[in-house]
Short mmCIF file of C-alpha atoms in Angstrom, two decimals:
data_model
loop_
_atom_site.label_atom_id
_atom_site.label_comp_id
_atom_site.label_asym_id
_atom_site.label_seq_id
_atom_site.Cartn_x
_atom_site.Cartn_y
_atom_site.Cartn_z
CA UNK A 1 109.79 38.30 124.30
CA UNK A 2 108.05 40.13 127.13
CA UNK A 3 104.55 41.41 126.29
CA UNK A 4 104.45 39.12 123.26
CA UNK A 5 105.11 35.51 124.23
CA UNK A 6 102.79 35.55 127.22
CA UNK A 7 99.98 36.90 125.04
CA UNK A 8 100.37 33.97 122.62
CA UNK A 9 100.21 31.15 125.16
CA UNK A 10 98.07 28.42 123.55
CA UNK A 11 96.94 26.98 126.89
CA UNK A 12 95.70 30.35 128.10
CA UNK A 13 94.06 30.96 124.74
CA UNK A 14 92.09 27.73 125.00
CA UNK A 15 91.09 28.65 128.54
CA UNK A 16 89.74 32.05 127.47
CA UNK A 17 87.96 30.43 124.53
CA UNK A 18 86.36 27.96 126.93
CA UNK A 19 85.21 30.87 129.10
CA UNK A 20 83.60 32.50 126.05
CA UNK A 21 81.84 29.22 125.22
CA UNK A 22 80.51 28.96 128.79
CA UNK A 23 79.19 32.51 128.86
CA UNK A 24 77.50 32.83 125.47
CA UNK A 25 73.77 32.26 125.58
CA UNK A 26 72.56 29.51 123.25
CA UNK A 27 69.35 31.43 122.46
CA UNK A 28 71.07 34.37 120.74
CA UNK A 29 73.86 35.34 118.34
CA UNK A 30 76.73 37.76 118.93
CA UNK A 31 77.81 39.90 115.99
CA UNK A 32 81.02 41.75 116.87
CA UNK A 33 82.82 44.13 114.53
CA UNK A 34 86.56 44.54 114.79
CA UNK A 35 87.07 48.06 113.45
CA UNK A 36 90.84 47.94 113.03
CA UNK A 37 92.54 46.26 110.09
CA UNK A 38 95.31 45.16 112.45
CA UNK A 39 92.75 43.15 114.39
CA UNK A 40 91.37 41.66 111.16
CA UNK A 41 94.92 40.56 110.33
CA UNK A 42 95.44 39.08 113.83
CA UNK A 43 92.07 37.29 113.83
CA UNK A 44 92.90 35.60 110.51
CA UNK A 45 96.52 34.90 111.38
CA UNK A 46 95.85 33.25 114.73
CA UNK A 47 92.69 31.40 113.73
CA UNK A 48 90.51 33.14 116.29
CA UNK A 49 87.23 32.15 114.53
CA UNK A 50 88.14 28.49 115.03
CA UNK A 51 88.16 29.02 118.80
CA UNK A 52 84.77 30.74 119.00
CA UNK A 53 81.31 29.21 119.38
CA UNK A 54 79.20 29.10 116.22
CA UNK A 55 76.93 31.88 117.48
CA UNK A 56 79.80 34.37 117.86
CA UNK A 57 80.63 35.98 114.54
CA UNK A 58 83.41 38.46 113.85
CA UNK A 59 82.55 41.11 111.25
CA UNK A 60 85.31 43.03 109.52
CA UNK A 61 85.06 46.81 109.70
CA UNK A 62 86.53 49.73 107.73
CA UNK A 63 89.64 50.18 109.85
CA UNK A 64 92.19 49.87 107.05
CA UNK A 65 93.23 53.41 105.99
CA UNK A 66 94.36 52.32 102.53
CA UNK A 67 91.09 50.42 101.99
CA UNK A 68 88.73 53.29 102.81
CA UNK A 69 90.39 55.79 100.48
CA UNK A 70 87.80 56.24 97.71
CA UNK A 71 88.58 55.83 94.03
CA UNK A 72 88.09 59.55 93.39
CA UNK A 73 90.86 60.51 95.79
CA UNK A 74 93.21 58.00 94.14
CA UNK A 75 92.36 59.56 90.77
CA UNK A 76 93.10 63.00 92.24
CA UNK A 77 96.48 61.81 93.52
CA UNK A 78 97.35 60.33 90.12
CA UNK A 79 96.40 63.62 88.43
CA UNK A 80 98.68 65.48 90.83
CA UNK A 81 101.54 63.05 90.21
CA UNK A 82 101.22 63.53 86.45
CA UNK A 83 101.80 67.27 86.69
CA UNK A 84 105.30 67.89 85.31
CA UNK A 85 106.37 70.06 88.25
CA UNK A 86 105.14 67.66 90.97
CA UNK A 87 106.95 65.00 92.97
CA UNK A 88 104.33 62.99 94.86
CA UNK A 89 105.42 61.13 98.00
CA UNK A 90 103.36 58.56 99.86
CA UNK A 91 103.43 55.23 101.69
CA UNK A 92 104.06 52.00 99.80
CA UNK A 93 100.63 50.37 100.01
CA UNK A 94 98.89 53.48 98.67
CA UNK A 95 100.88 53.23 95.44
CA UNK A 96 99.20 49.93 94.56
CA UNK A 97 95.54 50.92 95.13
CA UNK A 98 93.65 50.85 91.81
CA UNK A 99 91.92 54.01 90.69
CA UNK A 100 89.71 54.45 87.62
CA UNK A 101 90.57 52.06 84.81
CA UNK A 102 92.72 50.12 87.31
CA UNK A 103 95.41 52.79 87.00
CA UNK A 104 97.44 53.14 90.20
CA UNK A 105 100.18 55.48 91.38
CA UNK A 106 102.65 52.65 90.79
CA UNK A 107 101.53 52.35 87.16
CA UNK A 108 101.61 56.14 86.81
CA UNK A 109 105.20 56.02 88.04
CA UNK A 110 106.01 53.40 85.41
CA UNK A 111 104.56 55.78 82.83
CA UNK A 112 106.92 58.55 83.91
CA UNK A 113 105.26 60.31 86.85
CA UNK A 114 107.59 61.29 89.70
CA UNK A 115 106.09 59.15 92.48
CA UNK A 116 108.26 58.22 95.44
CA UNK A 117 107.63 55.80 98.28
CA UNK A 118 108.49 57.16 101.73
CA UNK A 119 108.31 55.56 105.17
CA UNK A 120 107.53 58.80 107.00
CA UNK A 121 106.08 62.24 106.43
CA UNK A 122 109.41 63.70 107.49
CA UNK A 123 111.07 62.02 104.51
CA UNK A 124 108.80 64.02 102.18
CA UNK A 125 109.91 67.24 103.90
CA UNK A 126 113.55 66.28 103.33
CA UNK A 127 112.86 65.62 99.64
CA UNK A 128 111.28 69.08 99.35
CA UNK A 129 114.30 70.68 101.02
CA UNK A 130 116.70 68.84 98.71
CA UNK A 131 114.71 69.64 95.55
CA UNK A 132 113.70 73.33 95.70
CA UNK A 133 112.82 73.29 91.99
CA UNK A 134 110.13 70.61 92.52
CA UNK A 135 106.64 70.89 94.00
CA UNK A 136 106.65 68.08 96.54
CA UNK A 137 103.19 66.80 97.53
CA UNK A 138 102.84 64.38 100.43
CA UNK A 139 99.77 62.16 100.01
CA UNK A 140 98.82 61.77 103.67
CA UNK A 141 96.47 58.98 104.69
CA UNK A 142 95.55 57.19 107.88
CA UNK A 143 93.60 57.38 111.07
CA UNK A 144 94.55 59.28 114.21
CA UNK A 145 97.73 57.20 114.54
CA UNK A 146 99.48 58.70 111.52
CA UNK A 147 98.03 62.21 111.77
CA UNK A 148 100.51 63.58 114.37
CA UNK A 149 103.55 62.80 112.14
CA UNK A 150 101.87 64.69 109.29
CA UNK A 151 101.25 67.62 111.64
CA UNK A 152 104.92 67.56 112.61
CA UNK A 153 105.90 67.55 108.93
CA UNK A 154 103.78 70.62 108.22
CA UNK A 155 105.24 72.38 111.24
CA UNK A 156 108.77 71.49 110.08
CA UNK A 157 108.09 72.73 106.55
CA UNK A 158 106.76 76.00 107.94
CA UNK A 159 109.81 76.43 110.18
CA UNK A 160 112.14 75.83 107.21
CA UNK A 161 110.15 78.14 104.94
CA UNK A 162 109.62 75.40 102.34
CA UNK A 163 107.35 76.99 99.79
CA UNK A 164 107.47 73.87 97.60
CA UNK A 165 105.94 71.44 100.13
CA UNK A 166 102.22 70.67 100.39
CA UNK A 167 100.03 67.94 101.86
CA UNK A 168 97.16 66.21 100.06
CA UNK A 169 95.30 65.36 103.25
CA UNK A 170 93.23 62.20 103.54
CA UNK A 171 93.37 61.68 107.30
CA UNK A 172 90.14 60.30 108.75
CA UNK A 173 88.59 59.94 112.20
CA UNK A 174 87.65 56.65 113.85
CA UNK A 175 84.83 57.69 116.25
CA UNK A 176 83.00 59.48 113.42
CA UNK A 177 83.24 56.34 111.28
CA UNK A 178 81.76 54.20 114.07
CA UNK A 179 78.94 56.72 114.38
CA UNK A 180 78.46 56.55 110.62
CA UNK A 181 78.35 52.75 110.61
CA UNK A 182 75.76 52.65 113.38
CA UNK A 183 73.66 55.52 112.03
CA UNK A 184 73.52 54.09 108.52
CA UNK A 185 73.44 50.38 109.35
CA UNK A 186 71.89 48.49 106.47
CA UNK A 187 68.99 46.12 106.79
CA UNK A 188 70.40 42.69 107.49
CA UNK A 189 73.56 44.01 109.19
CA UNK A 190 73.34 43.20 112.89
CA UNK A 191 75.99 44.61 115.20
CA UNK A 192 76.10 43.93 118.93
CA UNK A 193 79.45 45.50 119.83
CA UNK A 194 82.87 46.68 118.67
CA UNK A 195 86.42 45.52 119.24
CA UNK A 196 87.96 48.98 119.37
CA UNK A 197 91.28 49.87 117.71
CA UNK A 198 94.53 49.81 119.67
CA UNK A 199 97.02 52.22 118.10
CA UNK A 200 94.35 54.83 117.38
CA UNK A 201 93.22 54.66 121.00
CA UNK A 202 96.75 55.29 122.25
CA UNK A 203 96.41 58.72 120.64
CA UNK A 204 92.75 59.63 121.22
CA UNK A 205 92.05 57.66 124.43
CA UNK A 206 89.27 55.22 125.22
CA UNK A 207 86.77 57.91 126.23
CA UNK A 208 86.55 59.10 122.62
CA UNK A 209 84.16 56.21 121.92
CA UNK A 210 81.79 56.96 124.79
CA UNK A 211 79.32 59.09 122.74
CA UNK A 212 78.82 56.38 120.12
CA UNK A 213 78.43 53.65 122.74
CA UNK A 214 75.88 55.68 124.70
CA UNK A 215 73.90 56.97 121.72
CA UNK A 216 73.55 53.61 119.98
CA UNK A 217 73.65 51.26 122.95
CA UNK A 218 76.62 49.26 121.64
CA UNK A 219 79.56 48.27 123.85
CA UNK A 220 83.14 48.99 122.78
CA UNK A 221 86.19 47.16 124.13
CA UNK A 222 89.63 48.54 123.21
CA UNK A 223 91.86 45.57 122.39
CA UNK A 224 95.51 44.80 121.87
CA UNK A 225 96.67 42.84 118.82
CA UNK A 226 97.84 39.56 120.30
CA UNK A 227 95.54 36.50 120.26
CA UNK A 228 94.93 36.61 124.01
CA UNK A 229 94.14 40.33 123.76
CA UNK A 230 91.49 39.68 121.13
CA UNK A 231 89.99 36.69 122.93
CA UNK A 232 89.78 38.56 126.24
CA UNK A 233 88.14 41.52 124.46
CA UNK A 234 85.54 39.19 122.93
CA UNK A 235 84.84 37.75 126.38
CA UNK A 236 84.43 41.27 127.79
CA UNK A 237 81.99 42.14 124.99
CA UNK A 238 79.98 38.94 125.55
CA UNK A 239 79.65 39.79 129.23
CA UNK A 240 78.50 43.34 128.49
CA UNK A 241 75.94 42.12 125.98
CA UNK A 242 74.61 39.48 128.39
CA UNK A 243 74.29 42.08 131.14
CA UNK A 244 72.64 44.65 128.89
CA UNK A 245 75.49 47.15 129.26
CA UNK A 246 76.85 49.45 126.55
CA UNK A 247 80.07 50.83 127.99
CA UNK A 248 83.58 51.55 126.77
CA UNK A 249 86.04 49.17 128.41
CA UNK A 250 89.79 49.07 127.95
CA UNK A 251 91.43 45.66 127.63
CA UNK A 252 94.66 47.18 126.28
CA UNK A 253 95.58 48.88 129.55
CA UNK A 254 99.30 48.40 128.98
CA UNK A 255 99.19 51.07 126.25
CA UNK A 256 95.83 52.89 126.22
CA UNK A 257 94.55 55.43 128.75
CA UNK A 258 91.20 57.16 129.05
CA UNK A 259 92.53 60.53 127.82
CA UNK A 260 95.11 59.38 125.27
CA UNK A 261 98.16 61.37 124.23
CA UNK A 262 97.26 64.99 124.99
CA UNK A 263 100.43 66.38 123.40
CA UNK A 264 99.72 64.62 120.10
CA UNK A 265 96.09 65.75 120.22
CA UNK A 266 97.16 69.37 120.75
CA UNK A 267 99.59 69.22 117.84
CA UNK A 268 96.92 67.84 115.51
CA UNK A 269 94.43 70.49 116.67
CA UNK A 270 96.97 73.22 115.90
CA UNK A 271 97.49 72.11 112.29
CA UNK A 272 94.18 70.52 111.29
CA UNK A 273 90.46 71.12 111.55
CA UNK A 274 87.51 68.85 110.82
CA UNK A 275 85.96 68.81 107.35
CA UNK A 276 82.17 69.16 107.13
CA UNK A 277 82.14 65.70 105.54
CA UNK A 278 84.49 63.24 103.87
CA UNK A 279 83.87 60.34 101.51
CA UNK A 280 84.87 56.83 102.61
CA UNK A 281 85.03 53.92 100.22
CA UNK A 282 81.94 51.81 100.84
CA UNK A 283 80.50 54.11 103.49
CA UNK A 284 79.84 57.22 101.43
CA UNK A 285 80.18 60.70 102.90
CA UNK A 286 80.32 60.73 106.70
CA UNK A 287 79.89 64.06 108.53
CA UNK A 288 82.92 65.41 110.41
CA UNK A 289 84.98 62.29 109.62
CA UNK A 290 87.99 63.82 107.84
CA UNK A 291 90.63 66.46 108.47
CA UNK A 292 91.91 69.43 106.47
CA UNK A 293 94.64 71.99 107.11
CA UNK A 294 93.65 75.10 109.03
CA UNK A 295 93.68 78.49 107.34
CA UNK A 296 96.91 79.38 109.15
CA UNK A 297 98.60 76.54 107.22
CA UNK A 298 96.74 76.97 103.92
CA UNK A 299 100.06 77.53 102.12
CA UNK A 300 100.83 73.84 102.72
CA UNK A 301 97.47 72.54 101.47
CA UNK A 302 97.71 70.83 98.07
CA UNK A 303 93.96 71.18 97.57
CA UNK A 304 94.36 74.97 97.64
CA UNK A 305 97.51 75.11 95.55
CA UNK A 306 96.49 72.78 92.70
CA UNK A 307 93.23 72.25 90.82
CA UNK A 308 91.77 68.99 92.16
CA UNK A 309 88.62 67.45 90.68
CA UNK A 310 87.30 65.94 93.90
CA UNK A 311 84.82 63.79 92.00
CA UNK A 312 83.04 60.80 93.54
CA UNK A 313 83.92 57.75 91.43
CA UNK A 314 82.31 54.30 91.76
CA UNK A 315 84.33 51.17 92.51
CA UNK A 316 85.08 48.49 89.95
CA UNK A 317 81.65 47.04 89.20
CA UNK A 318 82.71 43.49 90.05
CA UNK A 319 84.47 44.38 93.30
CA UNK A 320 82.63 43.99 96.63
CA UNK A 321 85.20 45.97 98.62
CA UNK A 322 82.61 48.59 99.60
CA UNK A 323 80.14 46.11 101.06
CA UNK A 324 82.97 44.23 102.80
CA UNK A 325 84.10 47.48 104.45
CA UNK A 326 80.52 48.02 105.69
CA UNK A 327 80.45 44.53 107.17
CA UNK A 328 77.59 43.47 104.89
CA UNK A 329 79.66 40.89 103.00
CA UNK A 330 82.70 38.76 103.76
CA UNK A 331 85.70 38.46 101.44
CA UNK A 332 84.62 34.99 100.34
CA UNK A 333 81.27 36.44 99.20
CA UNK A 334 83.01 38.40 96.44
CA UNK A 335 83.14 36.52 93.15
CA UNK A 336 86.53 38.07 92.35
CA UNK A 337 88.15 36.96 95.62
CA UNK A 338 91.10 34.57 95.13
CA UNK A 339 90.26 34.24 91.43
CA UNK A 340 91.18 37.32 89.40
CA UNK A 341 91.72 39.34 92.60
CA UNK A 342 94.85 38.42 94.55
CA UNK A 343 97.53 40.42 96.42
CA UNK A 344 99.66 40.26 93.26
CA UNK A 345 96.77 41.49 91.09
CA UNK A 346 94.40 43.46 93.35
CA UNK A 347 91.09 44.55 91.87
CA UNK A 348 90.14 46.53 94.97
CA UNK A 349 91.83 48.21 97.91
CA UNK A 350 90.88 45.48 100.42
CA UNK A 351 93.34 43.14 98.68
CA UNK A 352 96.20 45.67 98.62
CA UNK A 353 97.07 46.39 102.24
CA UNK A 354 98.09 43.68 104.72
CA UNK A 355 95.38 45.16 106.96
CA UNK A 356 92.70 44.70 104.33
CA UNK A 357 90.12 42.01 105.05
CA UNK A 358 90.56 40.35 101.66
CA UNK A 359 94.36 40.29 101.91
CA UNK A 360 94.17 38.84 105.44
CA UNK A 361 91.75 36.11 104.38
CA UNK A 362 93.82 35.29 101.32
CA UNK A 363 97.16 35.24 103.14
CA UNK A 364 95.98 32.98 105.96
CA UNK A 365 93.63 30.78 103.95
CA UNK A 366 90.41 31.73 105.73
CA UNK A 367 88.35 30.11 102.99
CA UNK A 368 86.40 27.88 105.37
CA UNK A 369 84.20 30.90 106.22
CA UNK A 370 82.42 30.42 102.91
#
């Protein structure tokens, strides 16, 4: 298949890996964070670590939207779903994320709450139109990739005059998270550069990362998801680090431009505005890292229509998901990993989504990293 098969050529992959091995300096280490959960999945699936020199280490970042949703927001969603007048709609993975007491939306549904899995925000609008006697709340999550569809849904609900449709908004912003990671880097966490997200960058453009790269002196290379994409991006990062550069480079030129999708950006800006701060699982509150509905669309904001606690709730005390999302620990460092915590019985959000670091390691047997 064009644009797939040629990016999975094993001979070319070995050649790029050999180029990385030639160019890394033996007197230093290279700590590279792949921000996107899709890249974490690809790195585990294709065995990228096996092709890299020992002094090149990939560190998993917080780029899984299901994973970074804090326990308190899950508890808030469950409380909404339990209201007798509410039908709560959301994506499938979100339904399995444990909240307090390991209660999830899926378990709340089994207990009688009206929780429905949808594959798009538009589906939630249709449910609201078909059920005028129900208060339909769409639990919206995701990075800049899934924000435009939510904006379209709000616009559609407004055009149809749907007074029974609201959004519980949990959309978050990638560049702000990278700034947060670099500004609050813990002692012992060394980062030399970032493999930048692909789908997010299609929307926001590669130049959105320039401030973080310049301010913190860390290179960013936007990468595609295929094994050759990732390997080439690692090679580009190694070259920047060796040359003392901290620039934003775009490996994924077949999909990403410098400016991104201006039409999608304008639509998001019409519907949403930036929150002063937003809590991320494992990262705490990061300034200007989340979105909320503008005043003009306040009628569609679930946080204004319903009483929502908004409390900050700690993770399961045995779960290391927070430190894994910060890049401080690896999945195999968690004592629950692959024992009591599995995709069938997740103790934390990193084991729920296919893009979660723990789920990727478990699925593809990356236990040798221990």
